[in-house]
XYZ file of N, CA and C in Angstrom:
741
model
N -34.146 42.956 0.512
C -34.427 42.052 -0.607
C -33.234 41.144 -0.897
N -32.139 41.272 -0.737
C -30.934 41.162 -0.985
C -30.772 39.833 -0.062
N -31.058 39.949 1.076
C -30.966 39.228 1.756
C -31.862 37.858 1.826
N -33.354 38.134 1.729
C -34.121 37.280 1.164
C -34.065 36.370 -0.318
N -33.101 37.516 -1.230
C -32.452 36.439 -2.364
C -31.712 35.462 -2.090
N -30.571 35.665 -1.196
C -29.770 34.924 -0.919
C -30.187 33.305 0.077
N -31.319 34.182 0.817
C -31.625 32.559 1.463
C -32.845 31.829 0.679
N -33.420 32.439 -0.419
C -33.658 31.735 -1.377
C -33.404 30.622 -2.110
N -32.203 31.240 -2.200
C -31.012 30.636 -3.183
C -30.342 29.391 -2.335
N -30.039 29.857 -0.916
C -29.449 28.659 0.165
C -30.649 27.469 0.144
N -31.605 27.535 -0.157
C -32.666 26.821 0.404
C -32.823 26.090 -1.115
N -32.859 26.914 -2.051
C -32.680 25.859 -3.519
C -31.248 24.911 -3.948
N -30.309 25.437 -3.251
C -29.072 24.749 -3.185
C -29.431 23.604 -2.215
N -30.055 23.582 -1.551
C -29.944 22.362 0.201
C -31.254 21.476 -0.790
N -32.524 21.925 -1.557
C -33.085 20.967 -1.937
C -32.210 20.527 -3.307
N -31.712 20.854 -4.139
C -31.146 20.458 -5.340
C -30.465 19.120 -4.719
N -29.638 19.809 -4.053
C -28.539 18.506 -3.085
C -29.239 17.553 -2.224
N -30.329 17.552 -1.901
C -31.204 16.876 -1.610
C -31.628 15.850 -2.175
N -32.097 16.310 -3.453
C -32.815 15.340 -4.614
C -31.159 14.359 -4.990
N -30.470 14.861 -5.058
C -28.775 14.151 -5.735
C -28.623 13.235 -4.834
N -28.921 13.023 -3.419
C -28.219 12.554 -2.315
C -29.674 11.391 -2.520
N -30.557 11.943 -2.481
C -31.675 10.740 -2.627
C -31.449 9.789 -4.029
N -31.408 10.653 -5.104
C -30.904 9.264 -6.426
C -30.053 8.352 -6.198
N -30.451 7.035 -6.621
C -29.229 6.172 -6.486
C -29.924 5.164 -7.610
N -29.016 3.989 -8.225
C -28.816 3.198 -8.923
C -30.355 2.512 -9.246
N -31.624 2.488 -8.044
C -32.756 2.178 -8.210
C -33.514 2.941 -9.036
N -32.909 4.358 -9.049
C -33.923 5.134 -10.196
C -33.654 5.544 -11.181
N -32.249 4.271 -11.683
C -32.131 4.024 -13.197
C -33.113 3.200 -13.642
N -33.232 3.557 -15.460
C -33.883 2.510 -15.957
C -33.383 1.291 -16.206
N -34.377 0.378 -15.796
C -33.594 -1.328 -15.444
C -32.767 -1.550 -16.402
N -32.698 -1.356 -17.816
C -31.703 -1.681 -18.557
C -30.336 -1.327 -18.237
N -30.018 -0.573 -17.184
C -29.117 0.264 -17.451
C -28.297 -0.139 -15.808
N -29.118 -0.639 -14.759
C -28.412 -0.833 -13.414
C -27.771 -2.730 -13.602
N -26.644 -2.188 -13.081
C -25.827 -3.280 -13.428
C -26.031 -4.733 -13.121
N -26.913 -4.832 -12.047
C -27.114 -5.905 -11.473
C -28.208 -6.792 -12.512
N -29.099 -5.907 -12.566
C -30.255 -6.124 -14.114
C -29.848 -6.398 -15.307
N -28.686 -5.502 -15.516
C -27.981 -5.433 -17.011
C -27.023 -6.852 -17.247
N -26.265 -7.755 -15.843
C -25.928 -8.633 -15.897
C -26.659 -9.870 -16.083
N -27.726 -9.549 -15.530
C -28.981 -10.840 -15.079
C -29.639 -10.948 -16.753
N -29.674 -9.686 -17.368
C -30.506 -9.755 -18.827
C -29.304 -10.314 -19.952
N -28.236 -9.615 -19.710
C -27.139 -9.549 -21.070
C -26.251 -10.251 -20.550
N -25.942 -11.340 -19.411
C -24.277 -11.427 -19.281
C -23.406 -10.880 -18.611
N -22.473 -11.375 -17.559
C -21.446 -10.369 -16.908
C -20.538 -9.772 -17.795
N -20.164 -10.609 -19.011
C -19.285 -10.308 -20.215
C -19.445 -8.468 -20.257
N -20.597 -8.460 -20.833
C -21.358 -6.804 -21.386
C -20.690 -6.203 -20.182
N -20.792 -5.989 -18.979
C -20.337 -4.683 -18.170
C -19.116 -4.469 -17.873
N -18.992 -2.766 -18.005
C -17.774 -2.235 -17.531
C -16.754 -2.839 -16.240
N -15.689 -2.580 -16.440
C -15.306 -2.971 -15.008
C -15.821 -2.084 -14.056
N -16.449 -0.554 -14.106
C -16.741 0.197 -12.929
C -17.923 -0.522 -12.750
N -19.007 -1.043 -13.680
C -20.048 -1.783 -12.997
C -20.577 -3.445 -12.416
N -19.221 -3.998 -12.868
C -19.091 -5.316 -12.330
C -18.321 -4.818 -10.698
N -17.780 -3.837 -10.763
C -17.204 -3.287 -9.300
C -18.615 -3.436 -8.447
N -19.194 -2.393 -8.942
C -20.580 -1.854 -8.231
C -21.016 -2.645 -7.836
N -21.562 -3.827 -8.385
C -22.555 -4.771 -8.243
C -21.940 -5.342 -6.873
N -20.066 -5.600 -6.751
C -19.879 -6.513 -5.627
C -19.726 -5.135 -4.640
N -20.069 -3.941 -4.298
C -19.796 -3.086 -3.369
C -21.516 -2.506 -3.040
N -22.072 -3.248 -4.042
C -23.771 -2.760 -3.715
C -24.383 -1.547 -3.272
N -23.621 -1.388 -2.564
C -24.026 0.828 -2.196
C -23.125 1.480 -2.073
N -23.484 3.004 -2.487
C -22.624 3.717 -2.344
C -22.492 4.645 -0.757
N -21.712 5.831 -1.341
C -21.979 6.713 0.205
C -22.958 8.024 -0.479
N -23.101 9.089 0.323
C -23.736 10.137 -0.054
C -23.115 10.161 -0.795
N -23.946 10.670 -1.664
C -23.986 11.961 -2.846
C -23.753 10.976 -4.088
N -22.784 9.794 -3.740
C -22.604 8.892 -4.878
C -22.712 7.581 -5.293
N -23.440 6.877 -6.020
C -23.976 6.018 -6.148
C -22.914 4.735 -6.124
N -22.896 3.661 -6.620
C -22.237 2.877 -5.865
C -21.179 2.627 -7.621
N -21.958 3.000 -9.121
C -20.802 3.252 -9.969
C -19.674 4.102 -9.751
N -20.564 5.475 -8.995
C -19.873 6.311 -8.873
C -18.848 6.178 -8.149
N -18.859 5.380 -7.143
C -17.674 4.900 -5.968
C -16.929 3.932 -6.838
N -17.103 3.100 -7.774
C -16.395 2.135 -8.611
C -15.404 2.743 -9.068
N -16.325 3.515 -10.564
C -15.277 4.700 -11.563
C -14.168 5.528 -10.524
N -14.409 6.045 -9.023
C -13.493 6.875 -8.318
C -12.086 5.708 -7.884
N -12.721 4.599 -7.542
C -11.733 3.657 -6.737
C -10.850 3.062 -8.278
N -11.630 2.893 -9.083
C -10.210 2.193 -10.476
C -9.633 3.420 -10.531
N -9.893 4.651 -11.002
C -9.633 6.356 -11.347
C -8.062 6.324 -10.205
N -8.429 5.712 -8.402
C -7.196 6.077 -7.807
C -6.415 4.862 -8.127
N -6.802 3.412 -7.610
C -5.838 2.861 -7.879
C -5.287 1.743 -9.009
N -6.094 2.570 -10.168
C -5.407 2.446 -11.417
C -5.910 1.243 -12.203
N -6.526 -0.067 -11.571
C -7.226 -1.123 -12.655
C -7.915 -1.893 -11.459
N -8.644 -2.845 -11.955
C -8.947 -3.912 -11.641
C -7.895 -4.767 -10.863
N -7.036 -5.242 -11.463
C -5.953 -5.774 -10.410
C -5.171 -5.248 -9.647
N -4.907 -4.091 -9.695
C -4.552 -3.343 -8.679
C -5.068 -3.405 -7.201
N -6.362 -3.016 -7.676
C -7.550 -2.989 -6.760
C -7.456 -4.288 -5.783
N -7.332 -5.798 -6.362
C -7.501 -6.981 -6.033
C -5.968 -6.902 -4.876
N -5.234 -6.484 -5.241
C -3.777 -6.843 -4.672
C -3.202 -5.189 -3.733
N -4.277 -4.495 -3.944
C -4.355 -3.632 -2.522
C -4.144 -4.093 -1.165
N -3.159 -3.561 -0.272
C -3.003 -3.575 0.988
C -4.572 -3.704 1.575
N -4.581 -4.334 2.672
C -5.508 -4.041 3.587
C -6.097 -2.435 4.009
N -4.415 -1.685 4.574
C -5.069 -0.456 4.845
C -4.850 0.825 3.666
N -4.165 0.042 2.497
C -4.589 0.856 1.555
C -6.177 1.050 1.338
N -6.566 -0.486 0.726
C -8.139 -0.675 0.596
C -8.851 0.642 1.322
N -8.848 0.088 3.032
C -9.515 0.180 3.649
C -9.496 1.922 3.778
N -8.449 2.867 3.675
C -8.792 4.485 3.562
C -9.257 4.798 2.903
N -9.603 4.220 1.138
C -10.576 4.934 0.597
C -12.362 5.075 0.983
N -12.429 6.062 1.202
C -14.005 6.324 1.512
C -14.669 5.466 1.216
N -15.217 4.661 2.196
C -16.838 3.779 1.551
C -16.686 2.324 1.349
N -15.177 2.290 1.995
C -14.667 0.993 1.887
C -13.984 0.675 3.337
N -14.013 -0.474 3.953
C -13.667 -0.712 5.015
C -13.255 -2.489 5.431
N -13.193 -2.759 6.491
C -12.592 -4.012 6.836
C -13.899 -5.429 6.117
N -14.819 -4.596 6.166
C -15.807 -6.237 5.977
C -15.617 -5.815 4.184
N -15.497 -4.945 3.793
C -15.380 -5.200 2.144
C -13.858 -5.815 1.306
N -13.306 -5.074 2.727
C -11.598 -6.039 2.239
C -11.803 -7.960 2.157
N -12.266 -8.129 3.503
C -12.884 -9.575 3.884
C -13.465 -9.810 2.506
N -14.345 -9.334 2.337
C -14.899 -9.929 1.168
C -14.742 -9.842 -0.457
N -13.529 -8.950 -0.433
C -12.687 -8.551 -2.063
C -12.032 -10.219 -1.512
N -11.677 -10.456 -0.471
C -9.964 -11.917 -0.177
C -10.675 -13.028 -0.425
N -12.116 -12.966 -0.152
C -12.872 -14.418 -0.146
C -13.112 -14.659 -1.894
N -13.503 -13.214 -2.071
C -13.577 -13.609 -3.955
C -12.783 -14.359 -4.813
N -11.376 -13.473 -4.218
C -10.081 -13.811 -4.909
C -9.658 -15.176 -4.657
N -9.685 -15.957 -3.222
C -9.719 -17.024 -2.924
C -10.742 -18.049 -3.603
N -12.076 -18.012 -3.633
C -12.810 -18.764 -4.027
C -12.634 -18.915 -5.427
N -12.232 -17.395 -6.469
C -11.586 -17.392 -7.594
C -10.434 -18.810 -7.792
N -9.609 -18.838 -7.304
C -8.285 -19.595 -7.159
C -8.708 -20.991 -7.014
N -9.375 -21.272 -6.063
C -9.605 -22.474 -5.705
C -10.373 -23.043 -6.665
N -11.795 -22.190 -7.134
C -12.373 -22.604 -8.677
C -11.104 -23.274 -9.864
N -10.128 -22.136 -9.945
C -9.718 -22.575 -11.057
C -8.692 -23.782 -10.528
N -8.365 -24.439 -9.020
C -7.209 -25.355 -9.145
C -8.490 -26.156 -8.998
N -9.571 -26.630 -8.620
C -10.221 -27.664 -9.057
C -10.628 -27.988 -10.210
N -10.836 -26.931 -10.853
C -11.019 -27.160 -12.177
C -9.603 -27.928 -12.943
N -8.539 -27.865 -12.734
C -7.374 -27.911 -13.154
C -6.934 -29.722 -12.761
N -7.906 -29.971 -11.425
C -7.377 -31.245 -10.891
C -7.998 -32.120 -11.519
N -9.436 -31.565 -12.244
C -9.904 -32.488 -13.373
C -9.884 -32.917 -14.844
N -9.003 -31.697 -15.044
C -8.496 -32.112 -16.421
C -6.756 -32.332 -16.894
N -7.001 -32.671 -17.829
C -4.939 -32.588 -18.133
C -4.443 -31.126 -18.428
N -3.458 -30.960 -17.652
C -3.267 -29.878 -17.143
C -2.173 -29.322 -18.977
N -2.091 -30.392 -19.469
C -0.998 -29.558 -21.094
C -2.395 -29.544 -21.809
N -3.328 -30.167 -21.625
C -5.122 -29.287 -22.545
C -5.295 -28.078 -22.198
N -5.087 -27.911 -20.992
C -5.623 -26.815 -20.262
C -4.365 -25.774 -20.242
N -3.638 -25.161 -21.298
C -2.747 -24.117 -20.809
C -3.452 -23.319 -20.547
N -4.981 -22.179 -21.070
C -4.718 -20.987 -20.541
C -5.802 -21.313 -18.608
N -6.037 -22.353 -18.592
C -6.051 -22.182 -17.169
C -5.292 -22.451 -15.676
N -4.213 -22.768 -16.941
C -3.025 -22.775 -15.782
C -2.626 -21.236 -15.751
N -2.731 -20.804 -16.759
C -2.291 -19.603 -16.814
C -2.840 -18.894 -15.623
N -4.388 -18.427 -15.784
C -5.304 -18.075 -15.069
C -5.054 -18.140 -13.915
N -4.798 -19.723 -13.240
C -4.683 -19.920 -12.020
C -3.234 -19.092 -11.460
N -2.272 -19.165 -12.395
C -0.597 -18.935 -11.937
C -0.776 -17.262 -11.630
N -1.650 -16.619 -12.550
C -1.795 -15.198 -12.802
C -2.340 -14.556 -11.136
N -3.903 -15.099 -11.036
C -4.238 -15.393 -9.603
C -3.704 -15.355 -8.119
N -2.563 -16.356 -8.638
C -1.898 -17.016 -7.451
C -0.407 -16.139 -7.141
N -0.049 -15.533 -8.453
C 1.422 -14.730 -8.344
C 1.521 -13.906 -8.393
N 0.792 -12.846 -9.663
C 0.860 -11.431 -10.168
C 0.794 -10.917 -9.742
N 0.513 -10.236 -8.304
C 0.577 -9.332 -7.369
C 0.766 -9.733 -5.789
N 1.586 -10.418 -5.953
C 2.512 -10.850 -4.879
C 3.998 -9.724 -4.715
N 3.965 -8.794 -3.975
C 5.255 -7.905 -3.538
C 6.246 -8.609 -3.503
N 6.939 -9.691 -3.529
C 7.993 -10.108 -2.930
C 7.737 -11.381 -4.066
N 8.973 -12.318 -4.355
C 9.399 -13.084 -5.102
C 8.751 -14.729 -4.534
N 7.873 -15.265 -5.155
C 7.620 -16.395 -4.351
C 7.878 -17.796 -5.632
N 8.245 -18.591 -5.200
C 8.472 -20.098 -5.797
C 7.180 -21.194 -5.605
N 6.505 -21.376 -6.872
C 5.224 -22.256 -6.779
C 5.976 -23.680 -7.595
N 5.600 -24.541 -7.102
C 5.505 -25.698 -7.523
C 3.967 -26.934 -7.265
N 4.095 -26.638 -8.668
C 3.075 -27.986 -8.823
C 3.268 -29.060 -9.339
N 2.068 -30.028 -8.550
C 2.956 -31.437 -8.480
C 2.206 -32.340 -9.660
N 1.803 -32.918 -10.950
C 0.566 -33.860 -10.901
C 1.777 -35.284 -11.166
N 0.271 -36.177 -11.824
C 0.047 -37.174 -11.836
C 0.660 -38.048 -13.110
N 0.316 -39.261 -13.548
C 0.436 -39.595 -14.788
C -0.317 -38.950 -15.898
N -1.233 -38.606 -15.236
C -2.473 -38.157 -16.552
C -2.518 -36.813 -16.730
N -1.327 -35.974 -16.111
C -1.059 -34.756 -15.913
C -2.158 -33.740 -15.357
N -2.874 -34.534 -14.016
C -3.765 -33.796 -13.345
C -2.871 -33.179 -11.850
N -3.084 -32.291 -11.716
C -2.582 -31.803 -10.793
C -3.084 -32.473 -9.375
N -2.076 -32.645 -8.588
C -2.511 -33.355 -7.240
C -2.189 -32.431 -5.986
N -1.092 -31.293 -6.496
C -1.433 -30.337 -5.535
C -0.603 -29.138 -5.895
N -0.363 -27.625 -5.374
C 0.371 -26.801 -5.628
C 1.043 -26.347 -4.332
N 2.098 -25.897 -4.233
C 2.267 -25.634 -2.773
C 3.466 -24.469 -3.153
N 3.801 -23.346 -2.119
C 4.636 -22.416 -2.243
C 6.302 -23.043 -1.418
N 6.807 -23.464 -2.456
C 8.316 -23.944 -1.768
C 9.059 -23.007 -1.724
N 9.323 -21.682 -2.202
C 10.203 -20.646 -1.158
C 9.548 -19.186 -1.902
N 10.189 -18.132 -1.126
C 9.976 -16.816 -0.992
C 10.861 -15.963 -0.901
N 10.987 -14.368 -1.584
C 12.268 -14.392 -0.882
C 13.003 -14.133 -2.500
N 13.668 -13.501 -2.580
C 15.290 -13.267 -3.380
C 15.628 -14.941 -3.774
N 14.633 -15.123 -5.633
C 14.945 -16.810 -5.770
C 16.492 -16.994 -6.542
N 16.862 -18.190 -5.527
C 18.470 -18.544 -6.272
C 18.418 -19.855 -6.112
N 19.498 -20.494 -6.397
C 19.724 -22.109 -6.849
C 19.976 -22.191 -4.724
N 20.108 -21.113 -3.946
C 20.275 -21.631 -2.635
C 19.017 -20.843 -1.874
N 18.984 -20.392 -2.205
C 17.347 -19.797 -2.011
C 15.740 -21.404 -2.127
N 15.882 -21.819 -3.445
C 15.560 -23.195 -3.801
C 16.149 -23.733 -3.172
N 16.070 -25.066 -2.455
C 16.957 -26.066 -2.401
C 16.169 -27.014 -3.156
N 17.097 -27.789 -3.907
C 16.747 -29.083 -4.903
C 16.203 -30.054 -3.689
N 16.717 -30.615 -2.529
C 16.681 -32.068 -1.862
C 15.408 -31.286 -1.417
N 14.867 -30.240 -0.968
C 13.260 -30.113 -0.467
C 12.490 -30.043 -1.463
N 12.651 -29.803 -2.863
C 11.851 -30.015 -4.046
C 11.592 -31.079 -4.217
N 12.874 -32.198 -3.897
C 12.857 -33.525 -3.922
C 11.942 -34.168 -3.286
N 11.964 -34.154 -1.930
C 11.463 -34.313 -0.591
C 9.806 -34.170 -1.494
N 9.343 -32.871 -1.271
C 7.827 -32.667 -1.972
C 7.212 -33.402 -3.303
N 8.236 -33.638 -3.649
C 7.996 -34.410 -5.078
C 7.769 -35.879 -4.486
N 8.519 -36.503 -4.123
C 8.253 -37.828 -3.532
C 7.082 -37.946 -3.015
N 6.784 -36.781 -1.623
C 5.743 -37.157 -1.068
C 3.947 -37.149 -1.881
N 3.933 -36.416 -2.702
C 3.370 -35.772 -3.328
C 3.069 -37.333 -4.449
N 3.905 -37.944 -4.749
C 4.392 -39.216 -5.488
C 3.725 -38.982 -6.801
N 4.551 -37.646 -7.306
C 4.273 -36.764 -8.679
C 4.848 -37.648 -9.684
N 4.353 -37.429 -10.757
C 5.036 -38.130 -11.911
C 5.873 -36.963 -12.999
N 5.709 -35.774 -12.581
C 5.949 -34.454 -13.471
C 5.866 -33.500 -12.273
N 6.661 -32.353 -12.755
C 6.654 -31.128 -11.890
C 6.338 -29.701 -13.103
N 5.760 -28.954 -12.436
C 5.212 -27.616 -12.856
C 5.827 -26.109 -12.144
N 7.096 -25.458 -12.612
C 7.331 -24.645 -11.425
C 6.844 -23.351 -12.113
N 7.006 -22.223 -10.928
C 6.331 -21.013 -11.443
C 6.552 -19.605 -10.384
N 7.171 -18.716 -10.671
C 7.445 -17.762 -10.194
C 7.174 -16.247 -10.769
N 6.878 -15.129 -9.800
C 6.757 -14.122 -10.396
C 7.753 -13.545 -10.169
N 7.659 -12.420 -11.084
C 8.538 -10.844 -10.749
C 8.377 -9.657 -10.406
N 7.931 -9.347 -9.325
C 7.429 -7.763 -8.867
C 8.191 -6.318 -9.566
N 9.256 -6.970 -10.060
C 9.643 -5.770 -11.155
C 9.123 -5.485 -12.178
N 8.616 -6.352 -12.676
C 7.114 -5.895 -13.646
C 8.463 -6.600 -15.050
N 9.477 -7.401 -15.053
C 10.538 -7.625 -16.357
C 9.603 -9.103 -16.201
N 9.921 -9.695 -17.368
C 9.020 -11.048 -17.832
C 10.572 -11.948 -18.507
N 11.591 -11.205 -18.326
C 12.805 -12.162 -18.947
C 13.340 -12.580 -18.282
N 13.835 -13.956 -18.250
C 14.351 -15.210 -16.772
C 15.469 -14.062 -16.854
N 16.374 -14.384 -15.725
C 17.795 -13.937 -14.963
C 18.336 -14.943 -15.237
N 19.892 -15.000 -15.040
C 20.807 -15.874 -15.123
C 20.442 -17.121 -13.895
N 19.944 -16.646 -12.671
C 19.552 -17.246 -12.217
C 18.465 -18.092 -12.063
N 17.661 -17.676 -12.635
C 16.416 -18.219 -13.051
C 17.110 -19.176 -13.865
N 17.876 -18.822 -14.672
C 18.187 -20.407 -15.730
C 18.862 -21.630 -14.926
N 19.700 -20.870 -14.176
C 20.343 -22.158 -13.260
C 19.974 -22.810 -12.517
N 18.990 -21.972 -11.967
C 18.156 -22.902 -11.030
C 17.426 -23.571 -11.515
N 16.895 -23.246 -12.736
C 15.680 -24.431 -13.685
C 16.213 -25.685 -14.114
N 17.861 -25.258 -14.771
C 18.603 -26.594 -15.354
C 18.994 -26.957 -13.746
N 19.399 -26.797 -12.772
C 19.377 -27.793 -11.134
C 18.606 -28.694 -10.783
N 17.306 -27.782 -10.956
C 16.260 -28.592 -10.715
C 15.860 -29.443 -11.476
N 15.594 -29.283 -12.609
C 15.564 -30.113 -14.189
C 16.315 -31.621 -13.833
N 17.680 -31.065 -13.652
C 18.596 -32.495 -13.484
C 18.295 -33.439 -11.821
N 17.805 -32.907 -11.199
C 17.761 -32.989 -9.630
C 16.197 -34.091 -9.798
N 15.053 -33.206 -10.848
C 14.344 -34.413 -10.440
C 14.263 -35.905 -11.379
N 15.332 -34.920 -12.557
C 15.844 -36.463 -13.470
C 16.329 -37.708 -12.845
N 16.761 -37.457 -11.626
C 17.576 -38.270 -10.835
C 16.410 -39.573 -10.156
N 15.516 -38.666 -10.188
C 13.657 -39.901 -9.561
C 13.127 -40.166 -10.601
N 13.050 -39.776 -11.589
C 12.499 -40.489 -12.910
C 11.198 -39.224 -13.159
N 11.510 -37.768 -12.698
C 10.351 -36.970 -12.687
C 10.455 -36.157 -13.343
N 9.463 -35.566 -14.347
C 9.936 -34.959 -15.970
C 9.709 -33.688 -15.287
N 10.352 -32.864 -15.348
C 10.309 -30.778 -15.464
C 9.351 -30.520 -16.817
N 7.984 -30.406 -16.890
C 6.962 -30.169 -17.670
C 6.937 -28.408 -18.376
N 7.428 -27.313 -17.330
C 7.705 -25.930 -17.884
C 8.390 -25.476 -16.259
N 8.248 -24.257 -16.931
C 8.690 -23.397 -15.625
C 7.978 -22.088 -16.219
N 6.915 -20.962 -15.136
C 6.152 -19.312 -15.894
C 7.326 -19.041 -15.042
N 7.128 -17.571 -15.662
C 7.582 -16.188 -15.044
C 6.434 -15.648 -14.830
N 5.718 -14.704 -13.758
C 4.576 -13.785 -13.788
C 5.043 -12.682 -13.488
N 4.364 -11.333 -14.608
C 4.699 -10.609 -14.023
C 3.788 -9.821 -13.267
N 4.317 -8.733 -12.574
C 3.397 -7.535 -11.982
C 2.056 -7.274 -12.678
N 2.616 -7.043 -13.890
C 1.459 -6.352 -15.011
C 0.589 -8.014 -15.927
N 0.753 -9.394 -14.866
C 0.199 -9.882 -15.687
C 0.534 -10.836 -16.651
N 1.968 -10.440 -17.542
C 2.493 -11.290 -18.297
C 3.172 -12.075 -18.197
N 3.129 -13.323 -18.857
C 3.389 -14.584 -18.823
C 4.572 -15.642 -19.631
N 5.362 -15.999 -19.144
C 6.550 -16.407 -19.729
C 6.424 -17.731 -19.443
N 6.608 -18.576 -20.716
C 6.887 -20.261 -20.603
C 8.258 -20.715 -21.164
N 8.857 -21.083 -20.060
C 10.338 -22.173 -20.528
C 9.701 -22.923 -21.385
N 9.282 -23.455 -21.488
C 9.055 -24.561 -22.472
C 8.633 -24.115 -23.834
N 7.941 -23.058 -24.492
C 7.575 -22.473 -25.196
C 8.745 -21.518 -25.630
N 9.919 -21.150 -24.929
C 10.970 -20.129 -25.481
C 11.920 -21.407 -25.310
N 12.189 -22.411 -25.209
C 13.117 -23.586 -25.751
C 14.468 -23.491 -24.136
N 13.802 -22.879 -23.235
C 14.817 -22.803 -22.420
C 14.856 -23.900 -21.292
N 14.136 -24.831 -21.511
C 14.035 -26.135 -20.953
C 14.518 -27.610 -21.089
């Protein structure tokens, strides 16, 4: 008898797990699956584990494709994290692989590019928090120290952004005559610079100041106004020279 309990019991365990492995996100009620819940209420309304879901669309066994969301923020800690994951970080967590990396880079890209067109059509001092947006995008989880400069116009539309150095930034790290050089060609009327900090600190360095007043005076010399200078950090936050009077 003993024995017949037990494979009883094996055989109600293999269907229980059965029925679990068959549920998935379709045999919620529509209010409640994310893709529905966006289409009725707004992307605003959903969690970040279910705005995840929606762009990872299935899960693996046993777990539905929130369930793979809530596990992947749970390891690597937020939303932007997630975005600024290694390739083969990404790619070892379960259920995730090379065509979903491909397609987290195209988001983030098409993200970016949305917001610098958007940016090339309006005046870019109306528009602070989408410069912000864009700088946040473009820097905040960059490992290593990179130098953005943007170039606009009279009407303070941006005409282009480009990465002029990388790298441990210093007044020789920068060089002024290739800022120069880009500025001319570019035939900017104002400059926009912008750098992050992978140390996750949001307060300029001594160097950071010197190189801002270099450059400051360097493109005074063409008749080209220094408009701000960000700091970005790791975590996001945002520092304006021009707004802390250090310009």
């Amino acid at each position: 008898m003993r024995i017949n309990f037990t494979c009883e019991c094996n055989k109600l365990v293999i269907i229980l797990t059965s029925i679990l492995l068959i549920m998935t996100i379709i045999h919620w009620p529509i209010s409640e699956r994310p893709r529905e819940k966006l289409l009725q209420r707004g992307a605003s309304v959903l969690s970040d584990a279910e705005l995840l879901a929606i762009f990872l669309r299935t899960g693996i066994a046993g777990k539905s494709a929130v369930d793979l969301a809530r596990e992947l923020l749970q390891h690597f800690g937020s939303l932007s994290d997630i975005f600024s994951s290694s390739q083969s970080e990404f790619c070892q967590f379960p259920g995730l692989g090379n065509a979903k990396y491909a397609q987290l880079q195209a988001v983030l890209e098409m993200s970016r590019r949305a917001l610098a067109e958007e940016l090339k059509c309006n005046d870019v001092l109306n528009s602070p928090q989408s410069v912000r947006n864009f700088l946040r995008l473009s820097l905040a989880r960059k490992p290593h120290e990179v130098f953005l400069g943007i170039f606009l116009d009279t009407r303070n539309q941006i005409i282009a952004s480009e990465e002029l150095a990388s790298g441990t930034l210093t007044e020789t790290s920068v060089y002024p005559r290739e800022v120069i050089k880009r500025t001319l060609y570019h035939n900017a009327a104002s400059v926009i610079f912008a750098h992050n900090h992978p140390s996750g600190k949001m307060d300029p360095s001594h160097a950071d100041l010197m190189l801002t007043e270099i450059l400051k005076k360097a493109l005074a010399t063409i008749d080209v106004k220094l408009l701000d200078h960000f700091i970005i950090t790791s975590d996001n936050e945002i520092l304006s020279f021009s707004e802390h009077h250090l310009i």
